[in-house]
CSV table of C-alpha atoms and ligand atoms in Angstrom, one decimal:
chain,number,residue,atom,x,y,z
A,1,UNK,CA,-278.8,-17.8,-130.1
A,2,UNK,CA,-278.0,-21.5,-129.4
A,3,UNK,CA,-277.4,-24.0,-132.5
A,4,UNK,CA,-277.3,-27.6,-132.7
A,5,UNK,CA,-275.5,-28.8,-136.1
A,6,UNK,CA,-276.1,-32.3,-136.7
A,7,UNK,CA,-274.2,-34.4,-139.3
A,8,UNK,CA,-276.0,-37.8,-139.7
A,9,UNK,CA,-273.6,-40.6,-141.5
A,10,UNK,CA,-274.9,-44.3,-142.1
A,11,UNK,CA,-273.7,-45.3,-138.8
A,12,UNK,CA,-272.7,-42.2,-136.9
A,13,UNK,CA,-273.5,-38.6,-135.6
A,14,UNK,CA,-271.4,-35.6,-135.6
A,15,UNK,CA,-273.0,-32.9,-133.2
A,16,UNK,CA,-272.0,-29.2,-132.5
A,17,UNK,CA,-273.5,-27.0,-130.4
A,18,UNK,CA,-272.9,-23.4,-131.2
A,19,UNK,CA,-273.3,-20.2,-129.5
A,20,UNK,CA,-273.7,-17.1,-132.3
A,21,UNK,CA,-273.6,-14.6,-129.9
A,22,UNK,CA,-270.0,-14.8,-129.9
A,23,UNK,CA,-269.5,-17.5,-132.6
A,24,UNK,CA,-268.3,-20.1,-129.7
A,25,UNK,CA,-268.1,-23.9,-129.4
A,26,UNK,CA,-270.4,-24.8,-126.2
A,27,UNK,CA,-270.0,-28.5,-126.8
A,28,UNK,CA,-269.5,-31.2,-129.7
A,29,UNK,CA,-268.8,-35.0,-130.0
A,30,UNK,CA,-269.8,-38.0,-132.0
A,31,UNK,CA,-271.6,-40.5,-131.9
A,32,UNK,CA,-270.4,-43.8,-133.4
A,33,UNK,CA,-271.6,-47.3,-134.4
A,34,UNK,CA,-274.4,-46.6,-134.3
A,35,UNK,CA,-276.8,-50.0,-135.5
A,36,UNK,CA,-274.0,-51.6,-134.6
A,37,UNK,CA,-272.0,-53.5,-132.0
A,38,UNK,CA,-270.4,-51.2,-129.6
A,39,UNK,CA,-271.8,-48.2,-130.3
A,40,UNK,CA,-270.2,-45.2,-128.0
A,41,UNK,CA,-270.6,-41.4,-128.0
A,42,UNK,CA,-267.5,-39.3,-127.6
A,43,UNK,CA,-268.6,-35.7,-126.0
A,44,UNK,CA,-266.6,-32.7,-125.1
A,45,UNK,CA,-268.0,-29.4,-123.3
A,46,UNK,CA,-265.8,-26.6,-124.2
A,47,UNK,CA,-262.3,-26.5,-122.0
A,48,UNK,CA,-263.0,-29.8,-120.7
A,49,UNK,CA,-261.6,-33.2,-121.1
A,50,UNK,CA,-263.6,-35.5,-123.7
A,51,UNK,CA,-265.5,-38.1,-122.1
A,52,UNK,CA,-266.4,-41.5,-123.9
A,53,UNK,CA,-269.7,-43.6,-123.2
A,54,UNK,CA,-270.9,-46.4,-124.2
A,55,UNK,CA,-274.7,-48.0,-125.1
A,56,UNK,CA,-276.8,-49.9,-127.5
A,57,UNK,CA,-278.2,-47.3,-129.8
A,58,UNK,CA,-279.6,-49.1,-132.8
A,59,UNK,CA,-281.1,-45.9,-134.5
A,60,UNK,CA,-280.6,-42.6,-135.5
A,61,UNK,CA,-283.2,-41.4,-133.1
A,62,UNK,CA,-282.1,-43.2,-130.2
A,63,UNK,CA,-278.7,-41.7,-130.6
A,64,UNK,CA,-279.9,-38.4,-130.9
A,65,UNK,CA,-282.4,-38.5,-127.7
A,66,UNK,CA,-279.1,-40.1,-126.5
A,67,UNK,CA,-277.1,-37.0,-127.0
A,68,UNK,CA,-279.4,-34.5,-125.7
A,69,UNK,CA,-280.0,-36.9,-122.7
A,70,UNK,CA,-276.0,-36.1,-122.0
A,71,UNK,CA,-275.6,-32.8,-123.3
A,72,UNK,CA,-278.5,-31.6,-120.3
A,73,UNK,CA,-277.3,-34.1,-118.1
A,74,UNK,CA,-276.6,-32.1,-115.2
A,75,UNK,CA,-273.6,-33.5,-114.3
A,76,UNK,CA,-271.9,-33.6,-117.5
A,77,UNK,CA,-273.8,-31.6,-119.7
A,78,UNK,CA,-273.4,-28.2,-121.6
A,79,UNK,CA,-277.1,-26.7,-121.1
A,80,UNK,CA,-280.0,-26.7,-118.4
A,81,UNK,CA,-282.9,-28.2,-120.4
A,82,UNK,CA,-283.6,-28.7,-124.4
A,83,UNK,CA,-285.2,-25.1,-124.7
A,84,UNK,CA,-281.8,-23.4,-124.5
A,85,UNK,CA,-281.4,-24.5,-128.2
A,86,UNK,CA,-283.0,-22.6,-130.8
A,87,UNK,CA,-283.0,-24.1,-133.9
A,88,UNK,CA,-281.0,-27.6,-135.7
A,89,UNK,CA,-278.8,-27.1,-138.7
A,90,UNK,CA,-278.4,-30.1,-140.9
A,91,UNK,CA,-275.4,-31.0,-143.3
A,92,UNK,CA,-277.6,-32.6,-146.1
A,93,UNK,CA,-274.8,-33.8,-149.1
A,94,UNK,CA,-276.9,-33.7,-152.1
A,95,UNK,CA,-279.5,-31.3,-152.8
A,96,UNK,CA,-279.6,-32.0,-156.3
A,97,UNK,CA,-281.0,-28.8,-158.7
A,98,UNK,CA,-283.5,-28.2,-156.2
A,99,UNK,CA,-281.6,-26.8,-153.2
A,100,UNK,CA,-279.8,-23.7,-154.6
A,101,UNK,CA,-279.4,-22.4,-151.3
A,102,UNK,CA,-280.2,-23.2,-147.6
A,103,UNK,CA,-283.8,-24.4,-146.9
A,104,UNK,CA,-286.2,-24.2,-143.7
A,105,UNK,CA,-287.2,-27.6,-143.5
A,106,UNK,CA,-291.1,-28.5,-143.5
A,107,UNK,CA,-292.7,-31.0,-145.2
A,108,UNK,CA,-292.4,-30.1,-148.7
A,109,UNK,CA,-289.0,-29.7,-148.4
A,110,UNK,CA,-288.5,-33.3,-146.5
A,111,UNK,CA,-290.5,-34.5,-149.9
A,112,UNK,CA,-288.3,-32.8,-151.8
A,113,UNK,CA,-285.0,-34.2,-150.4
A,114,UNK,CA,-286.8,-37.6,-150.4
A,115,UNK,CA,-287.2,-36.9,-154.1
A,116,UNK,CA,-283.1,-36.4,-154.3
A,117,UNK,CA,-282.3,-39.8,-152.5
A,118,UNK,CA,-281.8,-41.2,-156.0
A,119,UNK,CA,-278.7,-39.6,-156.6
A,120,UNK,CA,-277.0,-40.1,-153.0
A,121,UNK,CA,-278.4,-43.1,-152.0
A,122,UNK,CA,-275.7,-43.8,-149.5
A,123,UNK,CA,-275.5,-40.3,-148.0
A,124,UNK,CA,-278.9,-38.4,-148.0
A,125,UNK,CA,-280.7,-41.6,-146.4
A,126,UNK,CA,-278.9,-40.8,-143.3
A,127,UNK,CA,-279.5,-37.0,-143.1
A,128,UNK,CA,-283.0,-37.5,-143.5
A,129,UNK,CA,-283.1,-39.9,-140.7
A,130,UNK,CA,-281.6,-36.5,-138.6
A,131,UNK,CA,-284.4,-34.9,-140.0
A,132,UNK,CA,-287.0,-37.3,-139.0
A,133,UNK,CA,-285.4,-37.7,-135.4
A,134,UNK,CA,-285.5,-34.0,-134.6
A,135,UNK,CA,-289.1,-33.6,-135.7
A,136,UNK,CA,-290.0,-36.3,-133.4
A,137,UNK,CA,-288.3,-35.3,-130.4
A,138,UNK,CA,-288.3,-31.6,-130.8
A,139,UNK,CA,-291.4,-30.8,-132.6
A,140,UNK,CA,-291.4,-27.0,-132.2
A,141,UNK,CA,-287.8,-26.6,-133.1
A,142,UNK,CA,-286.3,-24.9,-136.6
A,143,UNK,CA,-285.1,-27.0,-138.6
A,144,UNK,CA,-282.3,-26.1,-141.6
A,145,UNK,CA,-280.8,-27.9,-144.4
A,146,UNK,CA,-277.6,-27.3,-145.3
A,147,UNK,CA,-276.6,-28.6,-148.8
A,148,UNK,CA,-272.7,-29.8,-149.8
A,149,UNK,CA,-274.1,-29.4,-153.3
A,150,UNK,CA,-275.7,-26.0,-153.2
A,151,UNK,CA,-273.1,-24.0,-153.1
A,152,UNK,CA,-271.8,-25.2,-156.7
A,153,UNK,CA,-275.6,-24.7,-158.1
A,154,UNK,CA,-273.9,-21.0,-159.9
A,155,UNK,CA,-271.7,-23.2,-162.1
A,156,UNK,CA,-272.3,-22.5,-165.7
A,157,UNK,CA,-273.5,-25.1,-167.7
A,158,UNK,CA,-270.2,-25.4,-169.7
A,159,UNK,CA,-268.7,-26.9,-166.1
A,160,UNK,CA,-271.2,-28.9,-165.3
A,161,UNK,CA,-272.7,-31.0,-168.4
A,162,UNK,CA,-270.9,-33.7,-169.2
A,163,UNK,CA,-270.4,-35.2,-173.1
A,164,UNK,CA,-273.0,-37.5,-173.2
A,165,UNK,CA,-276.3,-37.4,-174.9
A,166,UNK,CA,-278.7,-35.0,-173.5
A,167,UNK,CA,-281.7,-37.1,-172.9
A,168,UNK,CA,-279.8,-38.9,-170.4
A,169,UNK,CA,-279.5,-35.3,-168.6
A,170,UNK,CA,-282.8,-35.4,-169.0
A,171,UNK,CA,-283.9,-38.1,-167.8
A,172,UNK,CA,-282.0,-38.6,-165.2
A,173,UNK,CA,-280.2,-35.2,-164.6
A,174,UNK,CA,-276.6,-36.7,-165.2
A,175,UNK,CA,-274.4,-33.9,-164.3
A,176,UNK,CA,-271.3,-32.2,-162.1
A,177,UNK,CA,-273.0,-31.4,-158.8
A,178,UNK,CA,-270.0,-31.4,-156.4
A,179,UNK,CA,-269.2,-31.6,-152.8
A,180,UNK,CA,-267.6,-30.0,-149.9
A,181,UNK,CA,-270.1,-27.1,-151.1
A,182,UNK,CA,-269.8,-25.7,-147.7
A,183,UNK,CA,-266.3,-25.8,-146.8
A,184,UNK,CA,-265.3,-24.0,-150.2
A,185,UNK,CA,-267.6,-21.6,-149.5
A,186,UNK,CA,-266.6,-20.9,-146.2
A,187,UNK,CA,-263.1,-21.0,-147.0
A,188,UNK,CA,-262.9,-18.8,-149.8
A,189,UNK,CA,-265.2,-16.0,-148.2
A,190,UNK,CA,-262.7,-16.1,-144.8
A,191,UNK,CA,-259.8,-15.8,-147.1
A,192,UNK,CA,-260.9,-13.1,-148.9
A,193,UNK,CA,-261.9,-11.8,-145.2
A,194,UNK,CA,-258.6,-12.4,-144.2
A,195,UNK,CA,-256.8,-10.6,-146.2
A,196,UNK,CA,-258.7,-7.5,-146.7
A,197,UNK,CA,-260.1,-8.9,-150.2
A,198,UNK,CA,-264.2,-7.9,-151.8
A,199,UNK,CA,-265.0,-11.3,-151.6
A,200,UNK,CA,-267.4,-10.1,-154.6
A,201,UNK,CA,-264.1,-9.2,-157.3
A,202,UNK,CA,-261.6,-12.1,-156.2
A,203,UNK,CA,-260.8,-14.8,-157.9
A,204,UNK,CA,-259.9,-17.6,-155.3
A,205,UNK,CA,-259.0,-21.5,-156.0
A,206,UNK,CA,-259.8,-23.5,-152.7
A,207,UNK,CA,-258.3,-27.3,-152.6
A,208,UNK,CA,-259.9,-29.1,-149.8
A,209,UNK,CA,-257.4,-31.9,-149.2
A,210,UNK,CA,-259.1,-34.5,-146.7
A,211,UNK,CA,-259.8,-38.4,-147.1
A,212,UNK,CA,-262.3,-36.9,-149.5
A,213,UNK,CA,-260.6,-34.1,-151.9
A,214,UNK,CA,-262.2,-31.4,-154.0
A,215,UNK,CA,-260.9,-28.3,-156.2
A,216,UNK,CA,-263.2,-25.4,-156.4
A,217,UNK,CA,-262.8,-22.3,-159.1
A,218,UNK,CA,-264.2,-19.1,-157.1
A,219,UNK,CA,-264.8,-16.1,-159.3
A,220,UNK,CA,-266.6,-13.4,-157.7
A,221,UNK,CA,-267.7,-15.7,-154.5
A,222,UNK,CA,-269.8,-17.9,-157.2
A,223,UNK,CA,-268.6,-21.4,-157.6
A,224,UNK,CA,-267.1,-21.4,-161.6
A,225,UNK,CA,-266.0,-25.2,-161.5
A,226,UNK,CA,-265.5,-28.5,-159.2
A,227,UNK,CA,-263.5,-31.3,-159.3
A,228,UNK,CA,-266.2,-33.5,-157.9
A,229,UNK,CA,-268.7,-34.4,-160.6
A,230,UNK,CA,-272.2,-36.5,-160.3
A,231,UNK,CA,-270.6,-37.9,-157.3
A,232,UNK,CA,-267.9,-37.4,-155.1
A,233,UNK,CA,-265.5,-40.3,-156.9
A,234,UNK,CA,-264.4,-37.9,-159.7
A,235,UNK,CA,-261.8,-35.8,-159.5
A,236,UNK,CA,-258.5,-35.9,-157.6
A,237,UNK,CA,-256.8,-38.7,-156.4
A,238,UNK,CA,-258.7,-39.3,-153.2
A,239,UNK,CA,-258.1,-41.7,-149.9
A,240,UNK,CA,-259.8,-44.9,-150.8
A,241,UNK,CA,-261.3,-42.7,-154.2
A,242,UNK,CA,-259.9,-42.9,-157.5
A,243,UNK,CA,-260.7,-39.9,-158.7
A,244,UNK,CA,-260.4,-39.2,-162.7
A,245,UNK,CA,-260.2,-42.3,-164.7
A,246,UNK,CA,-261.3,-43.5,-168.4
A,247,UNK,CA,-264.5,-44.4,-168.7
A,248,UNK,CA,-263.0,-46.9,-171.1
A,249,UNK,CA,-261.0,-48.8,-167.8
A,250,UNK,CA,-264.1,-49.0,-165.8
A,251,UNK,CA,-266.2,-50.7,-168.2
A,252,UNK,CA,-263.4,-53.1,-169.2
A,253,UNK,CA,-262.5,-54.0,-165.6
A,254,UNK,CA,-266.5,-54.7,-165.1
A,255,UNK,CA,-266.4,-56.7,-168.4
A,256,UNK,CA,-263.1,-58.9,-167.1
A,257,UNK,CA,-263.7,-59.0,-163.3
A,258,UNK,CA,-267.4,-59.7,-164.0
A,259,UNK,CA,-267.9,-56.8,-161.3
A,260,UNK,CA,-271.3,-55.3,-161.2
A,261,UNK,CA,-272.1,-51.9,-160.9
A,262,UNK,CA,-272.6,-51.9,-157.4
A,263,UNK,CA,-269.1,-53.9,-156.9
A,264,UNK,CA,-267.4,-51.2,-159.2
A,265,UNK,CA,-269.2,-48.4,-157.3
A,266,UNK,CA,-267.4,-50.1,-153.7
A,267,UNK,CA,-263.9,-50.5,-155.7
A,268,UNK,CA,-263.7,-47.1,-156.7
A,269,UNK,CA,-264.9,-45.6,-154.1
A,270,UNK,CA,-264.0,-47.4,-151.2
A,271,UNK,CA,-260.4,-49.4,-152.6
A,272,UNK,CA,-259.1,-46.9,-155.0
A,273,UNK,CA,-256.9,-43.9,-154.6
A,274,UNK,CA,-253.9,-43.4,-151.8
A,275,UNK,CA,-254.9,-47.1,-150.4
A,276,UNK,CA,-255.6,-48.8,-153.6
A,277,UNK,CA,-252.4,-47.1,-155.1
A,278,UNK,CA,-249.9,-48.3,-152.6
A,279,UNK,CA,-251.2,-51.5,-150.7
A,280,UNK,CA,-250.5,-49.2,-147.6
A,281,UNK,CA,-253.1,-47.2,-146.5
A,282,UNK,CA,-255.6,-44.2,-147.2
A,283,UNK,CA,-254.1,-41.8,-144.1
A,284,UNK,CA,-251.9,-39.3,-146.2
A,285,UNK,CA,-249.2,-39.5,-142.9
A,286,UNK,CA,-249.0,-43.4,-143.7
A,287,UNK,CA,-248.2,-42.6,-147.2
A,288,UNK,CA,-246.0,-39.8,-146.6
A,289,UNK,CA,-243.6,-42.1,-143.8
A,290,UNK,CA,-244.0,-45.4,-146.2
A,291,UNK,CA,-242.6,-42.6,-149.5
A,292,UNK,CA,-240.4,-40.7,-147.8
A,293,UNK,CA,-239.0,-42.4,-145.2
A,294,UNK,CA,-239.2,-46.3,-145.9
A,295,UNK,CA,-238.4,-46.1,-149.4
A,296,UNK,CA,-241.6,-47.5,-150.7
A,297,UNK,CA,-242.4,-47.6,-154.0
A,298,UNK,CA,-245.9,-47.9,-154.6
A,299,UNK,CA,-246.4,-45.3,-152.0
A,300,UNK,CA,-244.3,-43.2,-153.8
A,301,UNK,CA,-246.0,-43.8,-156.7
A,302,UNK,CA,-249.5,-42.9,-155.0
A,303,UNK,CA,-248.2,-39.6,-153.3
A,304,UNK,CA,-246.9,-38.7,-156.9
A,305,UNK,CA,-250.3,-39.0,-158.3
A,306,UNK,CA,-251.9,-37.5,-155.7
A,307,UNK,CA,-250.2,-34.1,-156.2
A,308,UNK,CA,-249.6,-34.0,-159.8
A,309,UNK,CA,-253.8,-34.3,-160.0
A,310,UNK,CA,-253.8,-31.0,-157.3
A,311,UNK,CA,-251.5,-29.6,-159.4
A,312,UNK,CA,-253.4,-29.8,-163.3
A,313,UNK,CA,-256.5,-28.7,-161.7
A,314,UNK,CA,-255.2,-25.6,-160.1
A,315,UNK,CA,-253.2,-24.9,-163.9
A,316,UNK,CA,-256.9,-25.6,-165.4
A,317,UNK,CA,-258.6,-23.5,-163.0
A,318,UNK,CA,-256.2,-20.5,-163.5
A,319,UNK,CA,-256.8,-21.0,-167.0
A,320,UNK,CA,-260.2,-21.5,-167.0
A,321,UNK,CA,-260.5,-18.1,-164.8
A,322,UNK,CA,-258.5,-16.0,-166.7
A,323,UNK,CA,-256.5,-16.1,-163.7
A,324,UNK,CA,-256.3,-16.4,-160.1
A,325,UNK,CA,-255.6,-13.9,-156.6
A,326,UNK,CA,-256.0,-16.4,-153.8
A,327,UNK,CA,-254.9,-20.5,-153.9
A,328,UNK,CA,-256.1,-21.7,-150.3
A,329,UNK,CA,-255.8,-24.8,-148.6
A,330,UNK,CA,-258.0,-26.5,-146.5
A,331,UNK,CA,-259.0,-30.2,-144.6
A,332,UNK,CA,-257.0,-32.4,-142.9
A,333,UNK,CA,-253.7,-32.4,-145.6
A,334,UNK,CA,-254.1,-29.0,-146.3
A,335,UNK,CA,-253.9,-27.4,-143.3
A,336,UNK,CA,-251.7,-29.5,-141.8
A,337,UNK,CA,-249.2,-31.4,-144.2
A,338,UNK,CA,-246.8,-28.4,-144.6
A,339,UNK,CA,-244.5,-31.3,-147.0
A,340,UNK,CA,-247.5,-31.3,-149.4
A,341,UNK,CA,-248.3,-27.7,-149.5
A,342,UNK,CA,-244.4,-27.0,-150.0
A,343,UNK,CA,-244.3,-30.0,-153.5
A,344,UNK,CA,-247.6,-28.6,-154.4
A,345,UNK,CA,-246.8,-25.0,-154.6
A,346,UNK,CA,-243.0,-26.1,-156.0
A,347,UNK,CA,-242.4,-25.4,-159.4
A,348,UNK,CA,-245.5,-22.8,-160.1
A,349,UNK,CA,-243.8,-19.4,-160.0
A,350,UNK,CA,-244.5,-19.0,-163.4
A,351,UNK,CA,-248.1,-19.2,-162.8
A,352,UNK,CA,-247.7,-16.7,-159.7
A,353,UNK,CA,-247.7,-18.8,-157.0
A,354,UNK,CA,-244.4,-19.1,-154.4
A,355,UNK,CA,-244.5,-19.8,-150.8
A,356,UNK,CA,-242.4,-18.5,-148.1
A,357,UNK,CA,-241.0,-21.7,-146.6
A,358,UNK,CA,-240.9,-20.1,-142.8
A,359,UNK,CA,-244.4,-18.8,-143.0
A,360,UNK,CA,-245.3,-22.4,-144.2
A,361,UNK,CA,-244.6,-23.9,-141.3
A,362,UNK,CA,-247.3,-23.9,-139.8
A,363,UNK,CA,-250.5,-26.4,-139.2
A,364,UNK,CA,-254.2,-25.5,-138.9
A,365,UNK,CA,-254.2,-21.7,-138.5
A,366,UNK,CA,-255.2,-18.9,-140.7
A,367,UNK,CA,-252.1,-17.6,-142.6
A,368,UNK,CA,-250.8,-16.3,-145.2
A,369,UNK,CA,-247.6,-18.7,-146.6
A,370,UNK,CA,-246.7,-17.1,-149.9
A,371,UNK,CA,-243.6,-15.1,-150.3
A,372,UNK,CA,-244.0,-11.4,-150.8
A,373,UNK,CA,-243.0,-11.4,-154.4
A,374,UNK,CA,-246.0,-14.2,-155.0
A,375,UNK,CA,-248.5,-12.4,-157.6
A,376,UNK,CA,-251.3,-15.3,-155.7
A,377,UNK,CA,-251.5,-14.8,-152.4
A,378,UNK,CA,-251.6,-18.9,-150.7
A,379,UNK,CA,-253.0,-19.0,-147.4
A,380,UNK,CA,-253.8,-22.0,-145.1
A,381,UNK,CA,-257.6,-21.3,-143.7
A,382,UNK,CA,-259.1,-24.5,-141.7
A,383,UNK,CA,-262.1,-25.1,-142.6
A,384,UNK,CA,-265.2,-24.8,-140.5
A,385,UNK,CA,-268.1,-26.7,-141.9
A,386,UNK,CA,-270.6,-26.5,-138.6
A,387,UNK,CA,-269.8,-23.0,-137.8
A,388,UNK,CA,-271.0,-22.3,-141.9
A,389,UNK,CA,-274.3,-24.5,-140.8
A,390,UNK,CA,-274.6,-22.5,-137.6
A,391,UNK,CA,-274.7,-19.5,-139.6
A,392,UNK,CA,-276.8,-20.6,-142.4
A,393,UNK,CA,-279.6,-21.8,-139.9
A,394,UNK,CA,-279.6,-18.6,-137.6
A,395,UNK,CA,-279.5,-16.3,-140.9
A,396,UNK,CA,-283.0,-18.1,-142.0
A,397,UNK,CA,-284.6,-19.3,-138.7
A,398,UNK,CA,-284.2,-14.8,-137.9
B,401,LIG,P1,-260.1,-35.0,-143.2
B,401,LIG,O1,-260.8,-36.0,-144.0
B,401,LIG,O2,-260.3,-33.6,-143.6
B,401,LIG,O3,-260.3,-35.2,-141.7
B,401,LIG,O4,-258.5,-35.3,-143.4
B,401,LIG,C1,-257.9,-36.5,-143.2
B,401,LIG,C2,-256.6,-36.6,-143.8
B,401,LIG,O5,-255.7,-35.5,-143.3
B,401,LIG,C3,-255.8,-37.9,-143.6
B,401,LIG,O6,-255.3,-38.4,-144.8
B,401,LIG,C4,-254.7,-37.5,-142.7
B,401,LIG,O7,-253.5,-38.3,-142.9
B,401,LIG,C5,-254.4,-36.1,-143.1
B,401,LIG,N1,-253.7,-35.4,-142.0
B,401,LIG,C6,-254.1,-35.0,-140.8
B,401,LIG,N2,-253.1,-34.5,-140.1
B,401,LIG,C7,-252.0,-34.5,-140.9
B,401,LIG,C8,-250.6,-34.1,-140.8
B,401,LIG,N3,-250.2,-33.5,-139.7
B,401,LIG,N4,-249.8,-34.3,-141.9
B,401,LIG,C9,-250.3,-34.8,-143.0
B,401,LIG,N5,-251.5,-35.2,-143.2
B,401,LIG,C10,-252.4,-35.1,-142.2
């Protein structure tokens, strides 16, 4: 069976296409700009050099007929014609308190996810316009959705209400949804996979460290608790995201800068965290050569935040748990900045965690870094959030 995973963003198109019979890559790419000036596609068939084209594609649906028009292209393309696909997965970021799971899509569902636009205006917008593309192009294929919010749908309600009056939950179901539902689900299961664990009777804490960062409590494969709330700004110390911060700060910087709430919305999303922090930049490698190497301050500063943060939330999901077997680490820091997993893990043998500095030394490949004496067992497990799609869509198109 062949899968097409499509991730729509506001302006671009990430595309996978998968083959389940032996959980391969056939091709993938991007396409970028898309409504914009300059708008290219960057493809890749599997063992092949990536190849980069360029065209006006002002839509959604024009990129995507653009795609398949190079993916069965027969000189560069991956497949013979369209019918080779079977079905489309789609990463969909907030499925609200509908979307508990994975969903076929068909009309009532599309009305449904309309329905959850509200709450990620900027995000689900673009899915939807996947959505929309496929059904026009490729009536007769299966489509899937794929929630990042579904995953955390087992949290109690202890973890996800927040102290505010009730009627607004109400109202306007004001609440911790989190993100990266996906990737910590993936994650945790391979880890527990990985090292011989029942998924079913682990406890595992998974910190997806990428531009965007989350903390996930995993007791018994159900999601316990997120560091992501009602949207993806709360938590950790992000790239261009501040993460936690006093209620009390933002309404006083709105009050003195005269900001609105869609300007406060852009400066803590979009000119907070690593970036806002230091002046330098929101790549974790910028910040790690302007802290360690160039003697910046600031940057210092930012990278000191940024871990201290990892490290509460991993202490308050131990506690929280009653305790912890697996730490994991995942995204583009954690599975490849071995200096942050060494200062993260420094310091916690009290809690159980120690590394093995050699068996840390490594980037992007399943492994287990803790030492043997480590009561936790750490491991490094990159993510895979289109093969976790893939799956999804083949388990419910079967
Ligand atoms: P993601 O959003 O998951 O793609 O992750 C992007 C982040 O991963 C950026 O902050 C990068 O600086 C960081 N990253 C990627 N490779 C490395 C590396 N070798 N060392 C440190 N950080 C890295």
């Amino acid at each position: 069976m062949k899968v097409l995973v499509l991730n729509c963003g506001s302006s671009s198109i990430k595309y996978k296409l998968l083959n389940m019979a032996d959980s391969s890559t056939i091709a993938s790419g991007a396409m970028e700009k898309i409504g914009l000036k300059g708008s290219f596609l960057q493809h890749q068939n599997k063992g092949q050099e990536k190849i980069k084209l360029e065209g006006e594609v002002l839509d959604h649906q024009v990129g995507i007929e653009y795609i398949i028009g190079v993916m069965t292209d027969p000189d560069i393309g991956c497949i013979k014609t369209l019918e080779e696909i079977d079905a489309v997965g789609h990463r969909v970021v907030h499925g609200g308190e509908e979307f508990k799971g994975s969903v076929i899509i068909n009309d009532a569902v599309i009305a449904k996810m309309e329905e959850c636009i509200d709450l990620a205006p900027l995000h689900n917008p673009p899915n939807l316009k996947g959505i929309y593309a496929v059904s026009a192009l490729m009536p007769t294929k299966p489509q899937v959705g794929v929630f990042d919010t579904a995953f955390h749908q087992t949290m109690p309600k202890w973890s996800y209400m927040y102290g505010i009056p009730k009627s607004l939950y109400d109202k306007y179901k004001i609440r911790r949804y989190g993100f990266h539902g996906t990737s910590h689900s993936y994650v945790s299961r391979h880890a527990c996979e990985f090292l011989g664990l029942d998924y079913n009777t682990t406890k595992v804490i998974n910190c997806h460290l990428g531009n965007g960062s989350s903390i996930c409590a995993i007791d018994g494969g159900k999601s316990v608790d997120t560091s992501m709330g009602f949207t993806p700004v709360e938590g950790l110390l992000m790239g261009t995201r501040a993460g936690d911060l006093d209620i009390g700060a933002v309404t006083y910087i709105m009050d003195k800068e005269n900001v609105s709430p869609e300007a406060a919305n852009t400066l803590f999303n979009k000119h907070s965290g690593l970036a806002g922090m230091s002046g330098v930049s929101s790549d974790l490698r910028d910040i790690e050569e302007q802290a360690l190497n160039q003697g910046n301050e600031d940057a210092m500063l930012a990278l000191t935040v940024f871990r201290s943060r990892i490290k509460k939330y991993i202490g308050a999901y131990i506690a929280e748990m009653g305790g912890c077997d697996v730490l994991t680490f995942t995204g583009g820091i954690g599975e490849n900045s071995i200096i942050e997993r060494e200062a993260l893990c420094k310091n916690m043998a009290f809690l159980g965690i120690e590394l093995d500095l050699e068996k840390n030394n490594i980037r992007a490949k399943d492994t287990l870094i803790s030492s043997d004496n480590s009561r936790i067992k750490v491991c490094v497990i990159p993510t895979d959030e289109e093969y976790m799609i893939a799956e999804e869509t083949m388990k419910l198109i079967k």
